[in-house]
Amino acid sequence: NAGVTQTPKFRVLKTGQSMTLLCAQDMNHEYMYWYRQDPGMGLRLIHYSVGEGTTAKGEVPDGYNVSRLKKQNFLLGLESAAPSQTSVYFCASSGEVNTQYFGPGTRLTVL
Amino acid sequence: EDQVTQSPEALRLQEGESSSLNCSYTVSGLRGLFWYRQDPGKGPEFLFTLYSAGEEKEKERLKATLTKKESFLHITAPKPEDSATYLCAVQAIQGGSEKLVFGKGTKLTVNP
């Protein structure tokens, strides 16, 4: 039982490049979330999903897209990366809308 | 607007020196308050959920309490391995959906 896993752990992009972050959970959770964590800002919700095939915007959705084609996976995409998207990205999942379990994070640097 | 404020931002303790971390919140209709621990370079690790004023939960040297306006995380006789950032979050309704609103955390350092 791995819990929540994230791929990759680190990534460096140039401005304008695109990439996809993968989150996988093996707890059969309905809800999944993507957060970003910046110094002095705390965790901020980017997008979330309440079930397979559904997505919704969080607090800071601009510049990101998501997809939930399978219940266990939640993808976060950056179509044209900007330096302001340099951050640590965390995925989380929950069986109900509480007790979220987090992955280990992806550290993204955009040059 | 739903808000979570944690204090202090940073706290240094000597091993064995007990203290408390504070989490104050303003939310319309609290559905739950959560405490997480986050070690450097890792994701937040769930500690406690509190649902109603007066509720308390304990785990080893940690005890979380809840009132109508704030929560405290009491650390009794801390050890160096308790050093971490402690995050507080409240479950709130935003945009018609329930979400967690996080505070910025308290960085705890316990010196041997």
GROMACS .gro file of C-alpha atoms in nm:
model
  223
    1ASN     CA    1   0.000   0.000   0.000
    2ALA     CA    2   0.198   0.299  -0.131
    3GLY     CA    3  -0.065   0.563  -0.046
    4VAL     CA    4  -0.021   0.870  -0.268
    5THR     CA    5   0.270   0.880  -0.510
    6GLN     CA    6   0.386   1.162  -0.736
    7THR     CA    7   0.599   1.161  -1.050
    8PRO     CA    8   0.849   1.319  -1.104
    9LYS     CA    9   1.012   1.429  -0.778
   10PHE     CA   10   1.208   1.713  -0.938
   11ARG     CA   11   1.186   1.895  -1.269
   12VAL     CA   12   1.346   2.198  -1.428
   13LEU     CA   13   1.167   2.366  -1.719
   14LYS     CA   14   1.239   2.660  -1.941
   15THR     CA   15   0.977   2.932  -1.978
   16GLY     CA   16   0.717   2.826  -2.233
   17GLN     CA   17   0.776   2.452  -2.203
   18SER     CA   18   0.497   2.216  -2.106
   19MET     CA   19   0.484   1.924  -1.869
   20THR     CA   20   0.250   1.692  -1.684
   21LEU     CA   21   0.269   1.591  -1.321
   22LEU     CA   22   0.125   1.253  -1.232
   23CYS     CA   23  -0.045   1.164  -0.905
   24ALA     CA   24  -0.154   0.811  -0.822
   25GLN     CA   25  -0.334   0.674  -0.516
   26ASP     CA   26  -0.409   0.316  -0.420
   27MET     CA   27  -0.663   0.384  -0.143
   28ASN     CA   28  -0.969   0.386  -0.370
   29HIS     CA   29  -1.038   0.748  -0.274
   30GLU     CA   30  -1.301   0.946  -0.459
   31TYR     CA   31  -1.152   1.290  -0.400
   32MET     CA   32  -0.816   1.411  -0.528
   33TYR     CA   33  -0.647   1.750  -0.508
   34TRP     CA   34  -0.353   1.945  -0.641
   35TYR     CA   35  -0.188   2.211  -0.422
   36ARG     CA   36   0.111   2.436  -0.457
   37GLN     CA   37   0.323   2.541  -0.162
   38ASP     CA   38   0.529   2.859  -0.170
   39PRO     CA   39   0.736   3.016   0.107
   40GLY     CA   40   0.518   3.239   0.325
   41MET     CA   41   0.201   3.145   0.135
   42GLY     CA   42   0.100   2.812   0.277
   43LEU     CA   43  -0.074   2.543   0.076
   44ARG     CA   44  -0.307   2.671  -0.196
   45LEU     CA   45  -0.555   2.459  -0.385
   46ILE     CA   46  -0.510   2.458  -0.764
   47HIS     CA   47  -0.770   2.208  -0.888
   48TYR     CA   48  -0.958   1.919  -0.741
   49SER     CA   49  -1.173   1.625  -0.842
   50VAL     CA   50  -1.471   1.469  -0.666
   51GLY     CA   51  -1.466   1.155  -0.875
   52GLU     CA   52  -1.353   0.990  -1.197
   53GLY     CA   53  -1.418   1.213  -1.496
   54THR     CA   54  -1.479   1.527  -1.288
   55THR     CA   55  -1.258   1.829  -1.220
   56ALA     CA   56  -1.311   2.170  -1.063
   57LYS     CA   57  -1.113   2.488  -1.006
   58GLY     CA   58  -0.958   2.573  -0.675
   59GLU     CA   59  -0.809   2.894  -0.544
   60VAL     CA   60  -0.526   2.941  -0.799
   61PRO     CA   61  -0.622   2.754  -1.121
   62ASP     CA   62  -0.482   2.990  -1.386
   63GLY     CA   63  -0.209   2.839  -1.603
   64TYR     CA   64  -0.293   2.481  -1.504
   65ASN     CA   65  -0.516   2.208  -1.641
   66VAL     CA   66  -0.611   1.873  -1.490
   67SER     CA   67  -0.763   1.543  -1.590
   68ARG     CA   68  -0.906   1.250  -1.397
   69LEU     CA   69  -0.957   0.976  -1.656
   70LYS     CA   70  -0.907   0.699  -1.402
   71LYS     CA   71  -1.015   0.701  -1.038
   72GLN     CA   72  -0.665   0.633  -0.912
   73ASN     CA   73  -0.486   0.898  -1.119
   74PHE     CA   74  -0.498   1.277  -1.125
   75LEU     CA   75  -0.284   1.465  -1.377
   76LEU     CA   76  -0.173   1.827  -1.351
   77GLY     CA   77  -0.061   1.996  -1.671
   78LEU     CA   78   0.128   2.316  -1.740
   79GLU     CA   79   0.082   2.413  -2.104
   80SER     CA   80   0.327   2.704  -2.110
   81ALA     CA   81   0.535   2.723  -1.796
   82ALA     CA   82   0.616   3.059  -1.638
   83PRO     CA   83   0.870   3.146  -1.365
   84SER     CA   84   0.575   3.224  -1.133
   85GLN     CA   85   0.491   2.853  -1.142
   86THR     CA   86   0.816   2.766  -0.967
   87SER     CA   87   0.690   2.591  -0.657
   88VAL     CA   88   0.649   2.263  -0.475
   89TYR     CA   89   0.340   2.076  -0.591
   90PHE     CA   90   0.153   1.835  -0.367
   91CYS     CA   91  -0.119   1.593  -0.457
   92ALA     CA   92  -0.364   1.467  -0.196
   93SER     CA   93  -0.656   1.229  -0.183
   94SER     CA   94  -0.942   1.163   0.056
   95GLY     CA   95  -1.225   0.919   0.098
   96GLU     CA   96  -1.449   1.202   0.213
   97VAL     CA   97  -1.395   1.577   0.204
   98ASN     CA   98  -1.170   1.569   0.506
   99THR     CA   99  -0.862   1.373   0.621
  100GLN     CA  100  -0.659   1.436   0.308
  101TYR     CA  101  -0.350   1.223   0.260
  102PHE     CA  102  -0.062   1.387   0.080
  103GLY     CA  103   0.204   1.267  -0.160
  104PRO     CA  104   0.575   1.345  -0.124
  105GLY     CA  105   0.567   1.645  -0.359
  106THR     CA  106   0.723   1.757  -0.687
  107ARG     CA  107   0.974   2.041  -0.681
  108LEU     CA  108   0.939   2.239  -1.005
  109THR     CA  109   1.173   2.515  -1.117
  110VAL     CA  110   1.089   2.727  -1.422
  111LEU     CA  111   1.381   2.924  -1.560
  112GLU     CA  112  -1.368   3.520   0.390
  113ASP     CA  113  -1.251   3.200   0.555
  114GLN     CA  114  -0.914   3.246   0.722
  115VAL     CA  115  -0.670   3.043   0.927
  116THR     CA  116  -0.393   3.213   1.124
  117GLN     CA  117  -0.119   3.022   1.301
  118SER     CA  118   0.110   3.159   1.569
  119PRO     CA  119   0.391   3.185   1.633
  120GLU     CA  120   0.549   3.154   1.288
  121ALA     CA  121   0.852   2.989   1.447
  122LEU     CA  122   0.922   2.843   1.790
  123ARG     CA  123   1.244   2.719   1.942
  124LEU     CA  124   1.229   2.493   2.247
  125GLN     CA  125   1.478   2.304   2.454
  126GLU     CA  126   1.422   1.934   2.482
  127GLY     CA  127   1.168   1.875   2.757
  128GLU     CA  128   1.031   2.232   2.746
  129SER     CA  129   0.655   2.206   2.693
  130SER     CA  130   0.466   2.466   2.490
  131SER     CA  131   0.161   2.524   2.268
  132LEU     CA  132   0.099   2.623   1.908
  133ASN     CA  133  -0.207   2.828   1.821
  134CYS     CA  134  -0.444   2.812   1.526
  135SER     CA  135  -0.720   3.074   1.511
  136TYR     CA  136  -0.984   3.062   1.242
  137THR     CA  137  -1.280   3.246   1.097
  138VAL     CA  138  -1.507   3.021   0.896
  139SER     CA  139  -1.879   3.009   0.839
  140GLY     CA  140  -1.982   2.675   0.978
  141LEU     CA  141  -1.681   2.472   1.090
  142ARG     CA  142  -1.700   2.118   0.955
  143GLY     CA  143  -1.363   2.007   1.089
  144LEU     CA  144  -1.020   2.129   1.195
  145PHE     CA  145  -0.709   1.937   1.099
  146TRP     CA  146  -0.351   1.929   1.219
  147TYR     CA  147  -0.068   1.808   0.997
  148ARG     CA  148   0.304   1.770   1.050
  149GLN     CA  149   0.542   1.846   0.763
  150ASP     CA  150   0.909   1.754   0.761
  151PRO     CA  151   1.149   1.934   0.525
  152GLY     CA  152   1.121   1.805   0.169
  153LYS     CA  153   0.818   1.589   0.245
  154GLY     CA  154   0.443   1.607   0.218
  155PRO     CA  155   0.215   1.693   0.511
  156GLU     CA  156   0.142   1.400   0.741
  157PHE     CA  157  -0.201   1.381   0.900
  158LEU     CA  158  -0.211   1.408   1.281
  159PHE     CA  159  -0.560   1.492   1.410
  160THR     CA  160  -0.913   1.591   1.316
  161LEU     CA  161  -1.133   1.785   1.561
  162TYR     CA  162  -1.500   1.846   1.494
  163SER     CA  163  -1.656   2.027   1.787
  164ALA     CA  164  -1.563   2.271   2.064
  165GLY     CA  165  -1.431   2.094   2.369
  166GLU     CA  166  -1.297   1.799   2.173
  167GLU     CA  167  -0.943   1.681   2.249
  168LYS     CA  168  -0.716   1.425   2.082
  169GLU     CA  169  -0.378   1.292   2.182
  170LYS     CA  170  -0.091   1.116   2.013
  171GLU     CA  171   0.231   1.052   2.200
  172ARG     CA  172   0.358   1.395   2.316
  173LEU     CA  173   0.098   1.588   2.116
  174LYS     CA  174  -0.248   1.695   2.227
  175ALA     CA  175  -0.488   1.897   2.016
  176THR     CA  176  -0.779   2.094   2.159
  177LEU     CA  177  -1.057   2.295   1.998
  178THR     CA  178  -1.266   2.595   2.101
  179LYS     CA  179  -1.518   2.791   1.894
  180LYS     CA  180  -1.249   3.026   1.763
  181GLU     CA  181  -0.916   2.848   1.791
  182SER     CA  182  -0.726   2.527   1.832
  183PHE     CA  183  -0.413   2.454   2.028
  184LEU     CA  184  -0.151   2.191   1.968
  185HIS     CA  185   0.013   2.122   2.303
  186ILE     CA  186   0.356   1.960   2.297
  187THR     CA  187   0.459   1.798   2.624
  188ALA     CA  188   0.828   1.733   2.696
  189PRO     CA  189   0.926   1.760   2.327
  190LYS     CA  190   1.217   1.573   2.176
  191PRO     CA  191   1.439   1.680   1.883
  192GLU     CA  192   1.247   1.444   1.655
  193ASP     CA  193   0.936   1.660   1.710
  194SER     CA  194   1.107   1.933   1.507
  195ALA     CA  195   0.890   2.002   1.202
  196THR     CA  196   0.643   2.251   1.061
  197TYR     CA  197   0.293   2.202   1.199
  198LEU     CA  198   0.005   2.297   0.972
  199CYS     CA  199  -0.352   2.371   1.071
  200ALA     CA  200  -0.643   2.355   0.827
  201VAL     CA  201  -1.018   2.407   0.850
  202GLN     CA  202  -1.283   2.244   0.640
  203ALA     CA  203  -1.498   2.516   0.484
  204ILE     CA  204  -1.754   2.556   0.209
  205GLN     CA  205  -1.615   2.758  -0.080
  206GLY     CA  206  -1.784   2.793  -0.415
  207GLY     CA  207  -2.045   2.539  -0.319
  208SER     CA  208  -1.790   2.270  -0.236
  209GLU     CA  209  -1.614   2.173   0.083
  210LYS     CA  210  -1.242   2.242   0.087
  211LEU     CA  211  -0.955   2.269   0.329
  212VAL     CA  212  -0.816   2.615   0.403
  213PHE     CA  213  -0.461   2.597   0.539
  214GLY     CA  214  -0.268   2.824   0.769
  215LYS     CA  215   0.093   2.910   0.692
  216GLY     CA  216   0.228   2.683   0.963
  217THR     CA  217   0.445   2.703   1.272
  218LYS     CA  218   0.804   2.588   1.237
  219LEU     CA  219   0.906   2.409   1.556
  220THR     CA  220   1.269   2.346   1.644
  221VAL     CA  221   1.354   2.137   1.949
  222ASN     CA  222   1.715   2.159   2.057
  223PRO     CA  223   1.880   1.872   2.247
   0.00000   0.00000   0.00000
